[in-house]
CSV table of C-alpha atoms in Angstrom, one decimal:
chain,number,residue,atom,x,y,z
A,1,MET,CA,-36.6,-39.7,36.5
A,2,SER,CA,-36.3,-35.5,37.2
A,3,GLN,CA,-36.2,-33.5,34.1
A,4,PRO,CA,-33.0,-32.3,33.4
A,5,VAL,CA,-32.4,-28.1,32.5
A,6,ARG,CA,-33.1,-27.0,28.8
A,7,ALA,CA,-32.4,-24.6,26.9
A,8,ARG,CA,-34.5,-21.5,27.5
A,9,ASP,CA,-33.7,-22.4,31.3
A,10,LEU,CA,-30.5,-21.0,30.7
A,11,GLY,CA,-31.8,-17.8,29.8
A,12,ILE,CA,-31.0,-19.0,26.5
A,13,ASP,CA,-32.9,-16.5,24.1
A,14,LEU,CA,-35.8,-18.5,21.2
A,15,PRO,CA,-38.3,-17.0,19.0
A,16,GLY,CA,-42.0,-18.3,19.4
A,17,ASN,CA,-44.5,-19.6,21.1
A,18,THR,CA,-44.4,-22.7,23.2
A,19,GLY,CA,-47.5,-25.1,24.0
A,20,PRO,CA,-47.9,-26.1,27.8
A,21,HIS,CA,-44.9,-28.6,27.5
A,22,ASN,CA,-42.7,-26.9,24.7
A,23,GLY,CA,-42.9,-30.6,22.7
A,24,ILE,CA,-43.8,-32.7,20.7
A,25,THR,CA,-46.8,-33.8,23.5
A,26,ASP,CA,-48.1,-31.2,23.0
A,27,VAL,CA,-49.7,-31.6,20.1
A,28,PRO,CA,-53.5,-33.3,21.0
A,29,GLY,CA,-52.6,-37.1,20.9
A,30,VAL,CA,-49.2,-37.5,21.2
A,31,GLU,CA,-47.9,-39.8,23.7
A,32,VAL,CA,-44.1,-40.6,23.6
A,33,GLY,CA,-42.5,-43.7,25.7
A,34,TYR,CA,-38.3,-45.0,26.5
A,35,THR,CA,-36.8,-48.0,27.2
A,36,THR,CA,-33.1,-47.1,28.6
A,37,LEU,CA,-30.2,-49.8,27.9
A,38,ILE,CA,-27.4,-49.6,30.4
A,39,GLU,CA,-25.1,-51.6,31.4
A,40,GLY,CA,-21.9,-52.6,32.3
A,41,ASP,CA,-18.2,-50.5,31.8
A,42,GLY,CA,-14.5,-51.1,30.5
A,43,PRO,CA,-13.8,-52.9,27.9
A,44,LEU,CA,-16.0,-54.0,25.1
A,45,ARG,CA,-17.2,-57.5,24.6
A,46,THR,CA,-18.9,-57.6,22.1
A,47,GLY,CA,-22.5,-59.3,22.9
A,48,SER,CA,-21.9,-59.3,26.8
A,49,GLY,CA,-21.6,-54.5,27.2
A,50,PRO,CA,-20.8,-52.0,28.2
A,51,VAL,CA,-24.6,-50.9,26.3
A,52,ARG,CA,-25.6,-47.4,26.5
A,53,THR,CA,-28.4,-47.6,24.1
A,54,GLY,CA,-32.4,-48.1,23.7
A,55,VAL,CA,-35.6,-47.4,22.3
A,56,THR,CA,-38.4,-44.3,21.8
A,57,ALA,CA,-42.1,-44.1,20.3
A,58,LEU,CA,-43.9,-42.2,19.4
A,59,LEU,CA,-47.0,-42.9,18.6
A,60,PRO,CA,-49.4,-39.8,16.4
A,61,ARG,CA,-52.6,-41.1,18.4
A,62,GLY,CA,-51.3,-42.9,20.8
A,63,ARG,CA,-52.0,-46.6,21.7
A,64,GLU,CA,-56.1,-46.5,21.5
A,65,GLY,CA,-55.2,-44.9,17.7
A,66,VAL,CA,-52.2,-47.7,16.0
A,67,GLY,CA,-54.7,-48.3,13.4
A,68,THR,CA,-55.6,-44.5,12.4
A,69,ALA,CA,-54.5,-43.3,10.0
A,70,CYS,CA,-52.6,-39.6,9.9
A,71,ALA,CA,-51.3,-37.1,6.9
A,72,ALA,CA,-47.7,-38.3,6.6
A,73,GLY,CA,-44.6,-37.4,3.9
A,74,TRP,CA,-40.9,-37.8,4.7
A,75,TYR,CA,-37.1,-36.2,3.8
A,76,SER,CA,-34.0,-38.0,3.5
A,77,LEU,CA,-31.2,-34.6,3.2
A,78,ASN,CA,-28.2,-37.3,3.0
A,79,GLY,CA,-30.1,-41.4,2.6
A,80,ASN,CA,-27.1,-43.1,5.2
A,81,GLY,CA,-29.1,-43.8,7.3
A,82,GLU,CA,-32.8,-45.8,8.0
A,83,MET,CA,-36.6,-45.4,8.4
A,84,THR,CA,-38.2,-48.5,7.9
A,85,GLY,CA,-41.4,-47.7,6.2
A,86,THR,CA,-41.1,-45.3,4.3
A,87,THR,CA,-41.5,-46.5,0.5
A,88,TRP,CA,-45.2,-46.8,1.5
A,89,LEU,CA,-45.2,-43.6,3.2
A,90,SER,CA,-44.1,-42.3,-0.7
A,91,GLU,CA,-47.2,-44.1,-1.6
A,92,THR,CA,-50.3,-43.1,0.4
A,93,GLY,CA,-48.5,-40.8,2.9
A,94,SER,CA,-50.7,-42.3,5.4
A,95,LEU,CA,-49.0,-43.0,8.9
A,96,ASP,CA,-51.1,-45.5,11.0
A,97,THR,CA,-48.2,-47.2,13.2
A,98,PRO,CA,-46.0,-46.0,15.9
A,99,VAL,CA,-42.7,-44.6,15.1
A,100,LEU,CA,-39.4,-45.9,17.0
A,101,ILE,CA,-36.0,-45.2,17.2
A,102,THR,CA,-33.1,-46.5,18.4
A,103,ASN,CA,-29.8,-47.5,16.8
A,104,THR,CA,-28.3,-48.4,13.5
A,105,HIS,CA,-28.6,-52.1,13.8
A,106,ALA,CA,-31.5,-52.5,16.1
A,107,VAL,CA,-34.2,-51.8,13.5
A,108,GLY,CA,-34.9,-55.3,12.7
A,109,PRO,CA,-35.9,-56.0,17.3
A,110,CYS,CA,-37.9,-52.6,16.9
A,111,HIS,CA,-39.6,-53.3,13.7
A,112,ARG,CA,-40.3,-57.0,15.0
A,113,GLY,CA,-41.7,-56.3,18.5
A,114,VAL,CA,-43.5,-53.4,16.8
A,115,ILE,CA,-45.0,-56.2,15.2
A,116,ASP,CA,-45.9,-58.1,18.2
A,117,TRP,CA,-47.6,-55.0,20.0
A,118,ILE,CA,-50.5,-55.1,17.0
A,119,VAL,CA,-50.6,-58.5,16.6
A,120,GLU,CA,-51.8,-58.7,20.5
A,121,HIS,CA,-53.9,-54.8,20.9
A,122,LYS,CA,-55.3,-55.3,17.5
A,123,PRO,CA,-55.3,-58.4,15.6
A,124,ALA,CA,-57.1,-56.9,12.6
A,125,MET,CA,-54.5,-54.6,12.0
A,126,ALA,CA,-52.1,-57.5,11.7
A,127,ALA,CA,-54.4,-60.0,9.6
A,128,GLU,CA,-54.0,-57.8,6.6
A,129,TRP,CA,-50.3,-56.1,6.1
A,130,LEU,CA,-47.8,-54.3,8.6
A,131,LEU,CA,-45.6,-51.7,7.5
A,132,PRO,CA,-43.7,-50.1,11.0
A,133,VAL,CA,-41.9,-46.7,11.0
A,134,VAL,CA,-38.3,-47.4,12.2
A,135,ALA,CA,-35.5,-45.0,12.4
A,136,GLU,CA,-31.9,-45.0,14.3
A,137,THR,CA,-28.2,-43.2,14.4
A,138,TRP,CA,-25.5,-44.9,15.2
A,139,ASP,CA,-24.3,-44.6,18.9
A,140,GLY,CA,-20.7,-47.3,18.3
A,141,TYR,CA,-18.6,-44.8,20.7
A,142,LEU,CA,-20.8,-45.8,23.7
A,143,ASN,CA,-22.6,-48.9,22.9
A,144,ASP,CA,-21.2,-52.6,21.9
A,145,ILE,CA,-23.3,-51.3,19.0
A,146,ASN,CA,-22.8,-55.1,17.5
A,147,GLY,CA,-24.4,-56.7,21.0
A,148,PRO,CA,-27.9,-57.2,20.8
A,149,HIS,CA,-29.0,-56.3,23.4
A,150,VAL,CA,-32.4,-54.2,22.2
A,151,ARG,CA,-34.9,-56.7,22.1
A,152,PRO,CA,-38.0,-57.0,20.4
A,153,GLU,CA,-39.2,-56.7,24.1
A,154,HIS,CA,-38.1,-53.9,24.4
A,155,ALA,CA,-39.8,-52.5,21.9
A,156,VAL,CA,-43.2,-53.6,23.6
A,157,GLN,CA,-42.5,-51.6,26.2
A,158,ALA,CA,-41.3,-48.1,24.9
A,159,ILE,CA,-44.5,-48.0,23.0
A,160,GLU,CA,-46.7,-49.7,26.5
A,161,THR,CA,-44.8,-46.8,29.0
A,162,ALA,CA,-45.8,-44.1,26.1
A,163,ALA,CA,-48.1,-40.9,28.3
A,164,PRO,CA,-48.9,-37.7,26.9
A,165,GLY,CA,-47.4,-34.6,28.6
A,166,PRO,CA,-43.8,-33.5,29.7
A,167,ILE,CA,-40.7,-35.6,28.3
A,168,VAL,CA,-37.9,-36.4,29.7
A,169,GLU,CA,-34.2,-35.6,27.5
A,170,GLY,CA,-31.1,-36.6,27.2
A,171,SER,CA,-29.5,-40.2,27.2
A,172,VAL,CA,-32.7,-42.1,27.9
A,173,GLY,CA,-34.6,-43.9,24.7
A,174,GLY,CA,-32.8,-44.3,21.3
A,175,GLY,CA,-31.4,-41.3,22.6
A,176,THR,CA,-29.0,-43.5,25.7
A,177,GLY,CA,-25.3,-43.4,23.1
A,178,MET,CA,-26.0,-40.6,21.3
A,179,ASN,CA,-23.4,-37.9,20.8
A,180,CYS,CA,-23.9,-34.2,19.3
A,181,TYR,CA,-21.4,-31.8,17.9
A,182,ALA,CA,-19.2,-33.8,19.9
A,183,PHE,CA,-20.8,-33.2,23.2
A,184,LYS,CA,-23.6,-36.1,24.5
A,185,GLY,CA,-26.6,-35.5,22.8
A,186,GLY,CA,-29.7,-37.4,22.5
A,187,SER,CA,-33.4,-36.8,22.7
A,188,GLY,CA,-34.7,-33.4,22.5
A,189,THR,CA,-38.0,-32.0,22.3
A,190,ALA,CA,-40.3,-29.1,21.5
A,191,SER,CA,-43.1,-27.1,20.0
A,192,ARG,CA,-44.5,-24.0,18.7
A,193,THR,CA,-48.4,-22.8,18.5
A,194,VAL,CA,-49.2,-21.6,15.3
A,195,ARG,CA,-53.1,-19.2,15.0
A,196,TYR,CA,-54.6,-19.7,12.3
A,197,GLY,CA,-58.5,-17.3,12.4
A,198,GLN,CA,-60.3,-18.5,15.5
A,199,HIS,CA,-58.1,-21.5,15.9
A,200,SER,CA,-54.8,-22.1,17.4
A,201,TYR,CA,-52.5,-25.6,16.2
A,202,THR,CA,-49.1,-27.2,17.5
A,203,VAL,CA,-46.0,-27.9,15.5
A,204,GLY,CA,-44.2,-29.9,17.6
A,205,ALA,CA,-41.0,-31.5,17.2
A,206,PHE,CA,-38.3,-34.4,18.5
A,207,VAL,CA,-34.9,-35.0,18.1
A,208,GLN,CA,-32.8,-37.9,18.1
A,209,ALA,CA,-29.3,-36.1,17.9
A,210,ASN,CA,-26.1,-37.4,17.0
A,211,PHE,CA,-24.7,-35.2,14.3
A,212,GLY,CA,-21.7,-32.9,13.9
A,213,SER,CA,-18.4,-32.0,14.7
A,214,ARG,CA,-17.5,-29.4,17.7
A,215,ARG,CA,-16.2,-26.7,15.7
A,216,GLU,CA,-20.1,-26.4,14.2
A,217,LEU,CA,-21.6,-25.8,17.2
A,218,THR,CA,-23.8,-22.2,17.0
A,219,VAL,CA,-26.0,-20.9,19.6
A,220,THR,CA,-28.9,-18.2,18.2
A,221,GLY,CA,-26.8,-16.8,16.4
A,222,THR,CA,-23.3,-17.2,18.4
A,223,PRO,CA,-20.1,-19.4,17.5
A,224,VAL,CA,-19.3,-21.1,20.3
A,225,GLY,CA,-17.7,-24.6,19.0
A,226,ASN,CA,-14.3,-23.2,19.2
A,227,ALA,CA,-14.7,-21.3,22.1
A,228,LEU,CA,-16.1,-24.9,23.6
A,229,ALA,CA,-13.1,-26.7,21.8
A,230,VAL,CA,-11.1,-27.7,25.4
A,231,ASP,CA,-12.7,-31.2,26.6
A,232,ASN,CA,-13.2,-32.9,23.0
A,233,PRO,CA,-11.9,-37.1,23.7
A,234,MET,CA,-14.2,-37.8,20.8
A,235,GLU,CA,-12.7,-36.0,17.9
A,236,GLU,CA,-9.5,-36.0,19.6
A,237,MET,CA,-8.8,-39.9,20.3
A,238,ASP,CA,-8.2,-42.5,17.2
A,239,TRP,CA,-11.2,-43.3,16.8
A,240,ALA,CA,-12.8,-44.7,13.5
A,241,THR,CA,-15.2,-42.4,12.1
A,242,PRO,CA,-14.7,-38.0,11.3
A,243,PRO,CA,-15.7,-35.4,13.2
A,244,GLY,CA,-19.8,-35.1,12.1
A,245,ALA,CA,-20.4,-38.3,11.5
A,246,GLY,CA,-23.2,-39.9,13.2
A,247,SER,CA,-27.0,-38.9,12.4
A,248,VAL,CA,-30.6,-37.8,13.5
A,249,ILE,CA,-33.6,-37.8,13.4
A,250,VAL,CA,-36.8,-35.9,13.1
A,251,ILE,CA,-40.3,-36.4,14.1
A,252,LEU,CA,-42.5,-33.9,13.5
A,253,GLY,CA,-46.6,-33.6,14.2
A,254,THR,CA,-48.9,-31.2,14.2
A,255,ASP,CA,-53.4,-30.9,15.0
A,256,ALA,CA,-52.9,-28.5,12.0
A,257,PRO,CA,-54.8,-30.9,8.9
A,258,LEU,CA,-52.6,-30.8,6.4
A,259,LEU,CA,-52.3,-33.4,3.1
A,260,PRO,CA,-49.1,-35.7,2.4
A,261,ASN,CA,-47.3,-33.4,0.1
A,262,GLN,CA,-47.7,-30.4,2.5
A,263,CYS,CA,-46.6,-33.2,5.8
A,264,THR,CA,-43.4,-33.7,3.4
A,265,ALA,CA,-43.6,-30.0,2.7
A,266,LEU,CA,-42.6,-29.7,6.3
A,267,ALA,CA,-40.3,-32.2,6.8
A,268,ARG,CA,-37.8,-30.3,4.2
A,269,ARG,CA,-38.0,-27.5,6.4
A,270,VAL,CA,-36.2,-29.7,8.7
A,271,PRO,CA,-32.4,-29.3,7.3
A,272,LEU,CA,-33.4,-25.1,7.6
A,273,GLY,CA,-34.0,-25.5,12.4
A,274,LEU,CA,-30.6,-27.9,11.6
A,275,ALA,CA,-28.8,-25.8,10.2
A,276,ARG,CA,-29.1,-22.7,12.8
A,277,THR,CA,-27.8,-25.1,15.3
A,278,GLY,CA,-24.1,-24.8,13.2
A,279,THR,CA,-24.4,-29.0,11.4
A,280,THR,CA,-23.3,-28.6,7.0
A,281,GLY,CA,-24.5,-31.8,7.0
A,282,SER,CA,-21.8,-34.3,7.1
A,283,HIS,CA,-21.5,-37.0,4.3
A,284,PHE,CA,-21.4,-39.7,7.6
A,285,SER,CA,-24.3,-37.7,8.9
A,286,GLY,CA,-28.3,-40.3,7.8
A,287,ASP,CA,-30.1,-37.7,8.4
A,288,VAL,CA,-34.4,-38.2,8.0
A,289,PHE,CA,-37.4,-36.7,8.9
A,290,LEU,CA,-41.2,-37.6,8.9
A,291,ALA,CA,-44.3,-35.5,9.7
A,292,PHE,CA,-47.4,-36.1,10.4
A,293,SER,CA,-51.1,-34.4,10.8
A,294,THR,CA,-53.5,-35.7,13.5
A,295,ALA,CA,-56.8,-34.6,11.9
A,296,ASN,CA,-58.6,-35.6,9.7
A,297,ALA,CA,-59.1,-38.8,11.3
A,298,GLY,CA,-58.6,-41.9,9.3
A,299,ALA,CA,-59.4,-40.6,5.9
A,300,LEU,CA,-56.6,-42.0,4.8
A,301,ASN,CA,-57.3,-45.3,6.5
A,302,SER,CA,-55.4,-48.2,4.2
A,303,SER,CA,-57.8,-51.4,4.6
A,304,PHE,CA,-58.6,-54.6,1.6
A,305,PRO,CA,-61.9,-53.7,0.0
A,306,ARG,CA,-65.3,-55.5,1.5
A,307,GLY,CA,-67.8,-55.6,-1.3
A,308,GLU,CA,-69.4,-52.8,-3.3
A,309,PRO,CA,-68.6,-48.8,-2.8
A,310,GLY,CA,-71.5,-47.3,-0.8
A,311,ALA,CA,-72.9,-43.5,-1.7
A,312,GLY,CA,-71.2,-42.4,0.3
A,313,ASP,CA,-67.7,-43.9,0.5
A,314,TYR,CA,-65.7,-41.3,-0.1
A,315,ASP,CA,-62.9,-40.3,2.1
A,316,VAL,CA,-62.4,-36.2,2.9
A,317,LEU,CA,-60.0,-34.3,3.5
A,318,ARG,CA,-59.5,-30.8,4.9
A,319,PHE,CA,-56.7,-28.6,5.4
A,320,ILE,CA,-54.9,-25.4,5.4
A,321,PRO,CA,-54.2,-23.5,1.6
A,322,TRP,CA,-51.0,-24.1,0.2
A,323,GLY,CA,-50.5,-19.8,0.2
A,324,ARG,CA,-50.5,-19.9,4.1
A,325,MET,CA,-48.6,-22.5,5.0
A,326,ASP,CA,-45.7,-19.7,5.7
A,327,PRO,CA,-46.1,-19.6,9.9
A,328,TYR,CA,-46.0,-23.8,9.6
A,329,TYR,CA,-42.3,-23.6,7.7
A,330,ARG,CA,-41.5,-21.2,10.4
A,331,ALA,CA,-42.3,-22.7,13.4
A,332,VAL,CA,-41.2,-26.0,12.1
A,333,VAL,CA,-37.5,-24.5,11.9
A,334,GLU,CA,-37.4,-23.2,15.5
A,335,ALA,CA,-38.8,-26.2,17.1
A,336,VAL,CA,-35.9,-27.7,15.6
A,337,GLU,CA,-33.4,-25.6,16.5
A,338,GLU,CA,-34.8,-25.6,20.0
A,339,ALA,CA,-35.0,-29.2,20.3
A,340,VAL,CA,-31.4,-30.0,19.5
A,341,LEU,CA,-30.2,-27.2,21.9
A,342,ASN,CA,-32.9,-29.6,25.1
A,343,ALA,CA,-31.1,-32.3,23.9
A,344,LEU,CA,-27.8,-31.2,24.3
A,345,VAL,CA,-28.5,-29.0,27.6
A,346,ALA,CA,-30.4,-32.6,28.8
A,347,GLY,CA,-27.0,-34.5,28.2
A,348,ARG,CA,-24.6,-35.2,30.9
A,349,THR,CA,-21.3,-36.7,30.6
A,350,MET,CA,-21.6,-40.7,29.8
A,351,VAL,CA,-19.4,-43.1,30.1
A,352,GLY,CA,-19.5,-45.9,27.6
A,353,ARG,CA,-17.4,-49.1,26.0
A,354,ASP,CA,-13.4,-49.0,26.2
A,355,ASP,CA,-14.0,-45.7,28.8
A,356,HIS,CA,-14.9,-43.8,25.9
A,357,ARG,CA,-16.4,-40.3,27.5
A,358,SER,CA,-19.2,-38.3,26.1
A,359,PRO,CA,-19.0,-34.8,28.0
A,360,GLY,CA,-22.1,-32.8,28.2
A,361,LEU,CA,-22.1,-29.3,27.3
A,362,PRO,CA,-21.0,-27.0,29.9
A,363,HIS,CA,-24.0,-24.7,30.8
A,364,ASP,CA,-21.8,-21.6,32.7
A,365,ASP,CA,-18.8,-21.9,29.9
A,366,LEU,CA,-21.8,-21.3,27.1
A,367,VAL,CA,-23.7,-19.0,28.6
A,368,ARG,CA,-20.8,-16.9,30.0
A,369,LEU,CA,-20.0,-16.6,25.6
A,370,LEU,CA,-23.3,-15.9,25.2
A,371,ARG,CA,-23.7,-12.8,27.5
A,372,ARG,CA,-20.9,-11.5,25.7
A,373,GLN,CA,-22.7,-11.3,22.3
């Protein structure tokens, strides 16, 4: 699949220095994979389709690094959503499994799929216990969400196809059936580099964007939603959900050495980046964020103890001083804003269940509005 147009391709002026791919895979070792499920048209027949959904897999250390812990933290802006495994994240600050994102009613099969993959490829890890991280947003406007279309093997496929390098955005993976600001939304990513003395670190963001009402949409400080309100079937039709419902999942990755609480602090800055795109945070939007650091490999691993501890049996963490965290906070806000815009710009008009239509963001109209400013 060819890479869709991105926000910067439209001349949108965005701050900060990006990594080479301007994506979360600019963080060394991070891999992303998709399973995209598109099938059928016409009236909804629960269990049969139409299908507009999928699975996204993010592997902080790639497939080979599953089982090697990362420092991690999470934050919920609004809890009308799900991210499994977060109680263990809160307890230990440790993440050692792939992170999967899908639709609301497919969390279970994806959770099982992660376990199936680890049982096959990391049996020693599976011999203890597994608490996979699976997050979701709701795609029922376009997708037969109550049908059992996402199966464990689709989660396995997303993990198996995960790769470094450029990431396709828009209607792919878990973002396939999602909407953002009543335009076609989905998967988006961006990155920022941060200088630290002689070192350069990367902060990457990946979003599954399925939030916001049309009137809220703001691009680089310019309110554009009302001016782009002509084609708005999602909010104008007799539809059960209120404007702004849906949810957003954001995954942050960095190779900067951070404590788990510092990862949580990064996750708490995600809403500031989302707010730059206009959202005020709907009650019906589950907004849940996770951040991880790939530094200090294995220092936070948890496993059953064997024998007595030796003289050198200690974990050691190297981390950025708290007083020097501001550049990383700025990188999060900038990358999250751009990742959302990339998801919107990559979106293409999609028709799903019951001929529900989600229009793609009109590029030319947006550019004209921005030029007027």
